[in-house]
CSV table of C-alpha atoms in Angstrom, one decimal:
chain,number,residue,atom,x,y,z
A,1,MET,CA,-1.2,-23.5,-1.1
A,2,THR,CA,-3.8,-24.2,-3.8
A,3,THR,CA,-7.5,-23.4,-3.9
A,4,THR,CA,-8.6,-26.7,-2.6
A,5,SER,CA,-6.4,-26.3,0.6
A,6,LEU,CA,-7.5,-22.9,1.5
A,7,PRO,CA,-7.8,-22.6,5.5
A,8,THR,CA,-11.6,-22.5,6.4
A,9,ARG,CA,-10.9,-19.7,8.9
A,10,LEU,CA,-9.4,-17.5,6.2
A,11,VAL,CA,-12.4,-18.1,3.9
A,12,ASP,CA,-14.8,-17.0,6.6
A,13,TYR,CA,-12.8,-14.0,7.6
A,14,ILE,CA,-12.7,-12.8,4.2
A,15,ASN,CA,-16.3,-13.4,3.7
A,16,GLU,CA,-17.1,-11.3,6.6
A,17,LEU,CA,-14.6,-8.7,5.7
A,18,LEU,CA,-16.0,-8.2,2.2
A,19,PRO,CA,-19.8,-8.8,2.3
A,20,TRP,CA,-20.4,-6.7,-0.7
A,21,ALA,CA,-18.1,-8.7,-3.0
A,22,HIS,CA,-19.5,-11.5,-5.2
A,23,GLY,CA,-18.9,-15.1,-4.2
A,24,HIS,CA,-16.2,-15.7,-7.0
A,25,GLN,CA,-14.6,-12.4,-6.2
A,26,ARG,CA,-14.2,-13.4,-2.5
A,27,LYS,CA,-12.9,-16.7,-3.5
A,28,ALA,CA,-10.3,-15.3,-5.7
A,29,ILE,CA,-9.4,-12.7,-3.1
A,30,THR,CA,-8.8,-15.5,-0.5
A,31,THR,CA,-6.8,-17.7,-2.9
A,32,PHE,CA,-4.2,-14.8,-3.7
A,33,VAL,CA,-4.1,-13.5,0.0
A,34,ALA,CA,-3.1,-17.0,1.0
A,35,ALA,CA,-0.8,-17.2,-2.0
A,36,ILE,CA,0.9,-13.7,-0.8
A,37,ILE,CA,1.4,-15.1,2.7
A,38,ASP,CA,2.8,-18.4,1.4
A,39,GLN,CA,5.2,-16.9,-1.3
A,40,GLN,CA,5.8,-13.5,0.0
A,41,THR,CA,5.9,-11.7,-3.2
A,42,GLY,CA,4.0,-9.2,-5.3
A,43,CYS,CA,5.0,-10.8,-8.5
A,44,GLN,CA,2.0,-12.0,-10.5
A,45,ALA,CA,3.7,-15.0,-12.1
A,46,ALA,CA,5.1,-16.2,-8.8
A,47,LEU,CA,1.5,-15.8,-7.2
A,48,ALA,CA,0.0,-17.9,-10.1
A,49,ARG,CA,2.6,-20.7,-9.6
A,50,THR,CA,0.9,-21.6,-6.2
A,51,GLN,CA,-2.2,-22.7,-8.4
A,52,GLY,CA,-2.5,-25.9,-10.4
A,53,ASN,CA,-2.8,-24.2,-13.8
A,54,GLN,CA,-0.3,-21.4,-13.9
A,55,GLU,CA,-1.7,-19.8,-17.2
A,56,ALA,CA,-5.2,-19.8,-15.9
A,57,ALA,CA,-4.2,-18.5,-12.6
A,58,VAL,CA,-2.4,-15.6,-14.2
A,59,LYS,CA,-5.5,-14.7,-16.1
A,60,ARG,CA,-7.7,-14.9,-13.0
A,61,LEU,CA,-5.4,-12.7,-11.0
A,62,SER,CA,-5.3,-10.1,-13.9
A,63,ARG,CA,-9.1,-10.1,-14.1
A,64,LEU,CA,-9.3,-9.5,-10.2
A,65,LEU,CA,-6.8,-6.7,-10.4
A,66,HIS,CA,-8.3,-4.9,-13.4
A,67,ASN,CA,-12.1,-5.5,-12.5
A,68,GLU,CA,-13.6,-2.0,-12.4
A,69,ARG,CA,-16.5,-3.3,-10.4
A,70,LEU,CA,-14.2,-3.8,-7.4
A,71,LYS,CA,-13.5,-0.1,-6.4
A,72,PRO,CA,-10.2,0.4,-4.6
A,73,LYS,CA,-12.2,2.8,-2.3
A,74,ASP,CA,-14.5,0.1,-1.1
A,75,PHE,CA,-11.6,-2.1,-0.2
A,76,ALA,CA,-10.0,0.6,2.0
A,77,GLU,CA,-13.3,1.3,3.7
A,78,TRP,CA,-14.5,-2.2,4.5
A,79,LEU,CA,-11.0,-3.1,5.8
A,80,CYS,CA,-11.0,0.0,7.9
A,81,ARG,CA,-14.4,-1.1,9.4
A,82,ARG,CA,-13.1,-4.6,10.1
A,83,ALA,CA,-9.9,-3.4,11.8
A,84,LEU,CA,-11.8,-1.0,13.9
A,85,ARG,CA,-14.2,-3.7,15.1
A,86,GLN,CA,-11.2,-5.5,16.6
A,87,VAL,CA,-9.9,-2.3,18.5
A,88,PRO,CA,-10.6,-2.4,22.4
A,89,ARG,CA,-13.5,-0.4,23.6
A,90,THR,CA,-11.3,1.6,26.1
A,91,GLY,CA,-7.9,3.1,26.1
A,92,ARG,CA,-5.9,5.3,23.8
A,93,VAL,CA,-5.9,4.5,20.1
A,94,ARG,CA,-2.9,5.7,17.9
A,95,PHE,CA,-2.9,6.3,14.2
A,96,THR,CA,-0.2,7.4,11.9
A,97,ILE,CA,-0.5,9.0,8.4
A,98,ASP,CA,2.3,8.8,5.8
A,99,TRP,CA,3.0,8.4,2.2
A,100,THR,CA,4.9,5.5,0.6
A,101,SER,CA,5.9,5.2,-3.1
A,102,GLU,CA,7.1,2.8,-5.7
A,103,ASP,CA,8.5,4.5,-8.9
A,104,HIS,CA,5.9,7.0,-10.0
A,105,GLN,CA,3.0,5.3,-8.0
A,106,HIS,CA,2.2,6.8,-4.5
A,107,LEU,CA,0.0,5.5,-1.6
A,108,LEU,CA,-1.3,7.8,1.2
A,109,VAL,CA,-2.0,5.5,4.0
A,110,VAL,CA,-3.6,5.8,7.4
A,111,SER,CA,-2.4,3.1,9.8
A,112,LEU,CA,-3.5,1.8,13.2
A,113,VAL,CA,-0.5,1.2,15.7
A,114,VAL,CA,-0.4,-2.2,17.1
A,115,GLY,CA,2.5,-2.7,19.4
A,116,ARG,CA,5.5,-1.5,17.5
A,117,ARG,CA,3.9,-2.1,14.2
A,118,ALA,CA,1.3,-0.2,12.2
A,119,VAL,CA,-1.3,-2.0,10.0
A,120,PRO,CA,-2.6,0.0,7.0
A,121,ILE,CA,-6.3,0.2,7.4
A,122,PHE,CA,-7.1,3.2,5.0
A,123,TRP,CA,-5.6,4.4,1.8
A,124,ARG,CA,-5.7,6.1,-1.5
A,125,ALA,CA,-3.4,5.6,-4.4
A,126,TYR,CA,-2.2,8.3,-6.8
A,127,ASP,CA,-0.1,8.5,-9.9
A,128,GLN,CA,2.7,11.1,-9.9
A,129,THR,CA,1.2,13.0,-12.8
A,130,VAL,CA,-1.9,13.9,-10.5
A,131,LEU,CA,-0.1,15.0,-7.5
A,132,LYS,CA,1.6,18.1,-8.7
A,133,GLY,CA,-0.1,21.0,-6.8
A,134,ARG,CA,-2.8,18.8,-5.2
A,135,MET,CA,-0.9,16.8,-2.6
A,136,LYS,CA,-2.1,18.9,0.5
A,137,ARG,CA,-5.7,18.8,-0.9
A,138,TYR,CA,-5.7,15.0,-1.0
A,139,GLU,CA,-4.2,14.8,2.4
A,140,LEU,CA,-7.1,16.7,3.9
A,141,ALA,CA,-9.7,14.9,1.9
A,142,VAL,CA,-8.1,11.5,3.1
A,143,ILE,CA,-8.0,12.6,6.7
A,144,LYS,CA,-11.7,13.7,6.6
A,145,ARG,CA,-12.9,10.5,5.1
A,146,ALA,CA,-10.7,8.2,7.2
A,147,PHE,CA,-11.7,9.8,10.5
A,148,LYS,CA,-15.3,9.9,9.6
A,149,LEU,CA,-15.1,6.1,9.5
A,150,ILE,CA,-12.8,5.9,12.7
A,151,PHE,CA,-15.1,8.0,14.7
A,152,GLN,CA,-18.1,5.5,14.3
A,153,TYR,CA,-15.9,3.1,16.3
A,154,VAL,CA,-13.4,5.0,18.4
A,155,ALA,CA,-14.4,8.3,20.3
A,156,PRO,CA,-12.4,11.3,19.4
A,157,PRO,CA,-10.8,11.7,22.8
A,158,ARG,CA,-9.2,8.3,22.5
A,159,VAL,CA,-7.6,9.2,19.2
A,160,ARG,CA,-3.8,10.1,18.9
A,161,LEU,CA,-2.5,11.0,15.6
A,162,THR,CA,1.1,11.4,14.6
A,163,ALA,CA,2.7,12.7,11.3
A,164,ASP,CA,5.9,13.6,9.9
A,165,ARG,CA,7.0,17.3,9.1
A,166,GLY,CA,5.9,16.9,5.4
A,167,PHE,CA,2.1,17.1,6.7
A,168,ALA,CA,2.8,20.2,8.9
A,169,ASP,CA,0.5,22.8,7.5
A,170,ALA,CA,-2.0,25.5,8.9
A,171,ALA,CA,-4.9,24.0,7.1
A,172,LEU,CA,-4.2,20.6,8.5
A,173,PHE,CA,-4.0,21.8,12.1
A,174,ALA,CA,-7.2,23.7,11.6
A,175,LEU,CA,-8.9,20.6,10.2
A,176,LEU,CA,-7.7,18.4,13.1
A,177,ASP,CA,-8.8,20.9,15.7
A,178,THR,CA,-12.3,21.0,14.1
A,179,LEU,CA,-12.6,17.3,14.1
A,180,GLY,CA,-11.3,17.1,17.7
A,181,ILE,CA,-8.3,15.0,17.0
A,182,ARG,CA,-5.3,15.1,19.4
A,183,TYR,CA,-2.0,15.3,17.4
A,184,ILE,CA,1.6,15.4,17.6
A,185,ILE,CA,3.3,16.5,14.4
A,186,ARG,CA,7.0,17.1,13.7
A,187,VAL,CA,7.7,20.6,11.9
A,188,LYS,CA,10.5,21.9,10.0
A,189,GLY,CA,13.1,23.9,11.8
A,190,SER,CA,12.9,26.7,9.3
A,191,VAL,CA,9.4,27.7,10.7
A,192,LYS,CA,9.2,30.8,12.8
A,193,VAL,CA,7.5,30.8,16.4
A,194,GLU,CA,6.9,33.9,18.5
A,195,LEU,CA,9.0,33.7,21.7
A,196,ASP,CA,9.3,36.6,24.1
A,197,GLY,CA,7.8,38.9,21.7
A,198,GLN,CA,10.1,38.1,18.8
A,199,TRP,CA,9.7,35.8,15.8
A,200,SER,CA,12.5,33.3,15.6
A,201,LYS,CA,13.2,30.1,13.6
A,202,LEU,CA,13.0,27.0,15.5
A,203,ASN,CA,16.4,25.8,14.4
A,204,THR,CA,18.1,29.1,16.0
A,205,LEU,CA,16.6,28.2,19.4
A,206,ARG,CA,19.1,26.5,21.8
A,207,PHE,CA,19.0,23.9,24.4
A,208,VAL,CA,20.0,24.8,28.1
A,209,GLY,CA,23.4,23.4,28.7
A,210,ASN,CA,23.4,19.6,28.2
A,211,ALA,CA,19.6,19.3,28.3
A,212,ARG,CA,17.9,17.1,25.6
A,213,ARG,CA,14.5,18.7,25.8
A,214,ARG,CA,13.2,22.1,25.9
A,215,ASN,CA,9.5,23.3,26.5
A,216,LEU,CA,8.5,26.4,24.6
A,217,GLY,CA,5.0,26.3,26.1
A,218,HIS,CA,1.8,27.3,24.4
A,219,ILE,CA,2.9,30.2,21.8
A,220,ARG,CA,2.2,31.2,18.3
A,221,TYR,CA,3.5,29.2,15.4
A,222,CYS,CA,4.2,30.3,11.7
A,223,GLU,CA,4.5,34.0,11.1
A,224,SER,CA,2.6,33.9,8.1
A,225,SER,CA,-0.5,32.1,9.4
A,226,PRO,CA,-0.2,32.4,13.3
A,227,GLN,CA,-2.0,29.9,15.5
A,228,CYS,CA,-1.2,28.9,19.1
A,229,LEU,CA,0.2,25.5,19.6
A,230,TRP,CA,2.1,23.6,22.4
A,231,ILE,CA,5.8,23.5,21.0
A,232,THR,CA,8.8,21.4,22.3
A,233,LEU,CA,12.2,20.6,21.2
A,234,SER,CA,13.9,17.2,21.8
A,235,ARG,CA,17.3,15.9,20.7
A,236,ALA,CA,19.2,12.5,20.7
A,237,ARG,CA,22.4,11.3,19.1
A,238,ASP,CA,22.1,8.8,16.2
A,239,LYS,CA,24.3,5.8,15.7
A,240,LYS,CA,26.9,8.0,14.2
A,241,GLY,CA,27.1,10.3,17.1
A,242,HIS,CA,25.3,13.1,15.3
A,243,TRP,CA,22.6,15.1,17.0
A,244,GLY,CA,19.1,14.7,15.7
A,245,ILE,CA,16.4,17.4,16.7
A,246,TRP,CA,12.7,17.0,16.8
A,247,TYR,CA,10.6,20.1,16.6
A,248,LEU,CA,7.3,18.9,17.7
A,249,VAL,CA,3.8,20.6,17.9
A,250,SER,CA,0.5,19.6,19.4
A,251,ASN,CA,-2.9,20.9,20.4
A,252,ARG,CA,-2.6,19.3,23.7
A,253,PRO,CA,-0.5,20.5,26.8
A,254,LEU,CA,2.2,17.9,26.6
A,255,ARG,CA,5.8,18.2,28.0
A,256,ALA,CA,8.7,17.6,25.7
A,257,GLN,CA,9.3,14.0,27.0
A,258,GLN,CA,5.6,13.1,26.6
A,259,MET,CA,5.4,14.5,23.2
A,260,ALA,CA,8.6,12.8,22.0
A,261,MET,CA,7.5,9.5,23.4
A,262,GLU,CA,4.1,9.9,21.7
A,263,TYR,CA,5.7,11.0,18.4
A,264,GLY,CA,8.0,8.0,18.5
A,265,HIS,CA,5.0,5.9,17.7
A,266,ARG,CA,5.0,7.3,14.2
A,267,PHE,CA,8.0,5.1,13.1
A,268,CYS,CA,5.7,2.2,13.5
A,269,CYS,CA,4.2,3.0,10.1
A,270,GLU,CA,7.8,2.8,8.6
A,271,GLU,CA,7.9,-0.7,10.2
A,272,GLY,CA,4.5,-1.5,8.7
A,273,PHE,CA,5.6,-0.5,5.3
A,274,ARG,CA,8.6,-2.6,5.6
A,275,ASP,CA,6.4,-5.6,6.5
A,276,ALA,CA,4.3,-5.0,3.4
A,277,LYS,CA,7.1,-4.2,1.1
A,278,TRP,CA,9.9,-6.6,2.3
A,279,TYR,CA,8.4,-9.4,4.3
A,280,LEU,CA,5.3,-9.9,2.1
A,281,GLY,CA,7.0,-8.6,-1.2
A,282,PHE,CA,4.6,-5.8,-2.3
A,283,ALA,CA,7.8,-3.9,-3.7
A,284,GLN,CA,8.3,-6.6,-6.3
A,285,ALA,CA,4.8,-5.6,-7.7
A,286,ARG,CA,4.9,-4.4,-11.4
A,287,ILE,CA,1.6,-2.9,-12.5
A,288,LYS,CA,1.2,0.2,-14.6
A,289,ALA,CA,-2.5,0.8,-14.0
A,290,ILE,CA,-3.1,2.9,-10.7
A,291,HIS,CA,-6.4,1.2,-9.8
A,292,ALA,CA,-5.0,-2.4,-10.3
A,293,TRP,CA,-1.8,-1.5,-8.3
A,294,ALA,CA,-4.3,-0.2,-5.5
A,295,ARG,CA,-6.2,-3.4,-5.6
A,296,LEU,CA,-3.1,-5.4,-5.3
A,297,PHE,CA,-2.2,-3.4,-2.2
A,298,ALA,CA,-5.6,-4.3,-0.8
A,299,LEU,CA,-4.8,-7.8,-0.9
A,300,PHE,CA,-1.5,-7.1,1.0
A,301,ALA,CA,-3.5,-5.0,3.6
A,302,ILE,CA,-5.8,-7.9,4.0
A,303,ALA,CA,-2.8,-10.3,4.5
A,304,LEU,CA,-1.4,-7.8,7.1
A,305,LEU,CA,-4.6,-7.8,9.1
A,306,VAL,CA,-5.1,-11.5,8.9
A,307,LEU,CA,-1.4,-12.2,10.1
A,308,THR,CA,-1.9,-9.6,12.9
A,309,SER,CA,-5.1,-11.1,14.1
A,310,VAL,CA,-3.6,-14.7,14.1
A,311,GLY,CA,-0.5,-13.3,16.0
A,312,MET,CA,-2.8,-11.8,18.6
A,313,ARG,CA,-4.2,-15.2,19.4
A,314,LEU,CA,-1.0,-17.3,19.1
A,315,LEU,CA,2.0,-15.1,20.3
A,316,LEU,CA,0.6,-11.9,22.3
A,317,ARG,CA,-1.6,-13.7,24.8
A,318,ARG,CA,1.7,-15.1,26.6
A,319,GLY,CA,1.5,-18.4,28.4
A,320,PRO,CA,3.6,-21.6,27.5
A,321,GLN,CA,2.0,-22.1,24.2
A,322,ALA,CA,3.0,-18.7,22.9
A,323,ARG,CA,6.6,-19.3,24.0
A,324,ARG,CA,6.8,-22.7,22.3
A,325,LEU,CA,5.6,-21.2,19.2
A,326,LEU,CA,7.9,-18.1,19.3
A,327,ARG,CA,10.9,-20.5,20.0
A,328,ARG,CA,10.4,-22.0,16.4
A,329,VAL,CA,11.1,-18.8,14.8
A,330,ALA,CA,13.2,-16.7,17.3
A,331,SER,CA,16.5,-17.0,18.9
A,332,ARG,CA,16.9,-16.6,22.7
A,333,ARG,CA,16.9,-12.9,23.9
A,334,ARG,CA,17.9,-11.5,27.2
A,335,ASP,CA,15.7,-8.4,26.4
A,336,ARG,CA,12.7,-7.8,24.2
A,337,CYS,CA,12.4,-9.8,21.1
A,338,GLU,CA,13.2,-7.9,17.9
A,339,LEU,CA,11.6,-10.1,15.6
A,340,SER,CA,8.5,-8.6,13.7
A,341,LEU,CA,5.1,-10.0,14.6
A,342,ILE,CA,4.3,-10.2,10.9
A,343,ALA,CA,7.6,-12.1,10.3
A,344,ALA,CA,7.0,-14.6,13.1
A,345,VAL,CA,3.4,-15.4,12.1
A,346,ILE,CA,4.4,-15.8,8.4
A,347,ALA,CA,7.2,-18.3,9.4
A,348,LEU,CA,4.9,-20.2,11.8
A,349,VAL,CA,1.9,-20.5,9.3
A,350,GLN,CA,4.2,-21.6,6.4
A,351,GLN,CA,5.4,-24.4,8.7
A,352,ASP,CA,1.9,-25.2,10.0
A,353,GLY,CA,-1.1,-24.2,8.2
A,354,SER,CA,-3.4,-25.5,10.8
A,355,LEU,CA,-2.4,-22.4,12.8
A,356,PHE,CA,-4.9,-20.4,10.6
A,357,ALA,CA,-7.5,-22.0,13.0
A,358,ALA,CA,-6.7,-19.2,15.5
A,359,LEU,CA,-8.0,-16.5,13.0
A,360,SER,CA,-11.4,-15.0,14.2
A,361,THR,CA,-13.1,-11.7,13.7
A,362,ARG,CA,-13.8,-11.7,17.2
A,363,THR,CA,-10.1,-11.3,18.2
A,364,LYS,CA,-9.5,-8.0,19.9
A,365,PHE,CA,-6.3,-6.2,19.4
A,366,ASN,CA,-3.9,-5.6,22.2
A,367,LEU,CA,-2.6,-2.3,21.1
A,368,GLU,CA,0.3,-2.1,23.6
A,369,ALA,CA,1.4,-5.6,23.2
A,370,THR,CA,5.0,-6.5,22.0
A,371,LEU,CA,6.6,-9.9,21.5
A,372,SER,CA,8.2,-11.3,24.8
A,373,ASN,CA,11.6,-12.7,25.0
A,374,VAL,CA,12.0,-16.5,24.6
A,375,SER,CA,14.7,-17.4,26.9
């Protein structure tokens, strides 16, 4: 896909997404977002080969990624605003926060859950050398900034935040309570809770008989820094038959089954990372400068938002047209379709570039939608 054949709707979408960027910058961003979707790679040479003059295209991409006037923070904040404008005005809105890394470079990402996938909408990039002793501080700072933006579009009572046990921390719980964010977070089994007047490690508490869930109630958590939280235990067998146990805490009075189902949405961010790294090829990127690496990730985040928006219009509104399109890229299923929405849309737009005509900034996300079967 060359510069001269860029879809008009994609050009318009990115112009509206990044109104602060100069025209030549937006044009370059649009060119390489289209190249990422077309080539599914983070290799700069492969992206440049989509243009007429490869040597000039490599230099153009390098200038874009190393342009100090393009602040990585601006990319994240404006993409966050665009994604939130496409969120419905009512209903629950789920977010996840997690780290992902490539070698010595790390991304802290806040993602919006859309169906069974999560779209990165806010992030910060860090080099390994700056994280030692500062990781918790960065996590709190990112959450403060991200939700300051989020609350401009989504009221706090609508928000649900999930995070893995690496984030469990008294300072984080206190911050989330102050912000009014409802959360479900997994914690480590080695943490002590006060039950029946005694402090016991969570991993020493047992289930009753063959029960798979246990409600501990609203009790004190963490002996060294006590605070009252709703705590539950849930377990399930993995594919190898081994028991896996979730120790979950929340600031809302949820039963064990409710808490486990809500926490299950956290894994959507893992699928989102897989879409960015595998389906789009971000894992192939090799850039030493952390800010340039962050700018490249911004291009991939824009591509994911574009693909999700197109998928909403083409595949998730049901009807005969959606079934016909899905049949091009998915086999028949008796149950739900296991194909990623991102993978399906990539395959479709590579076959037929005119499908970008479905891209619109006015598209509202259906946050509960999943791909239907195509039998």
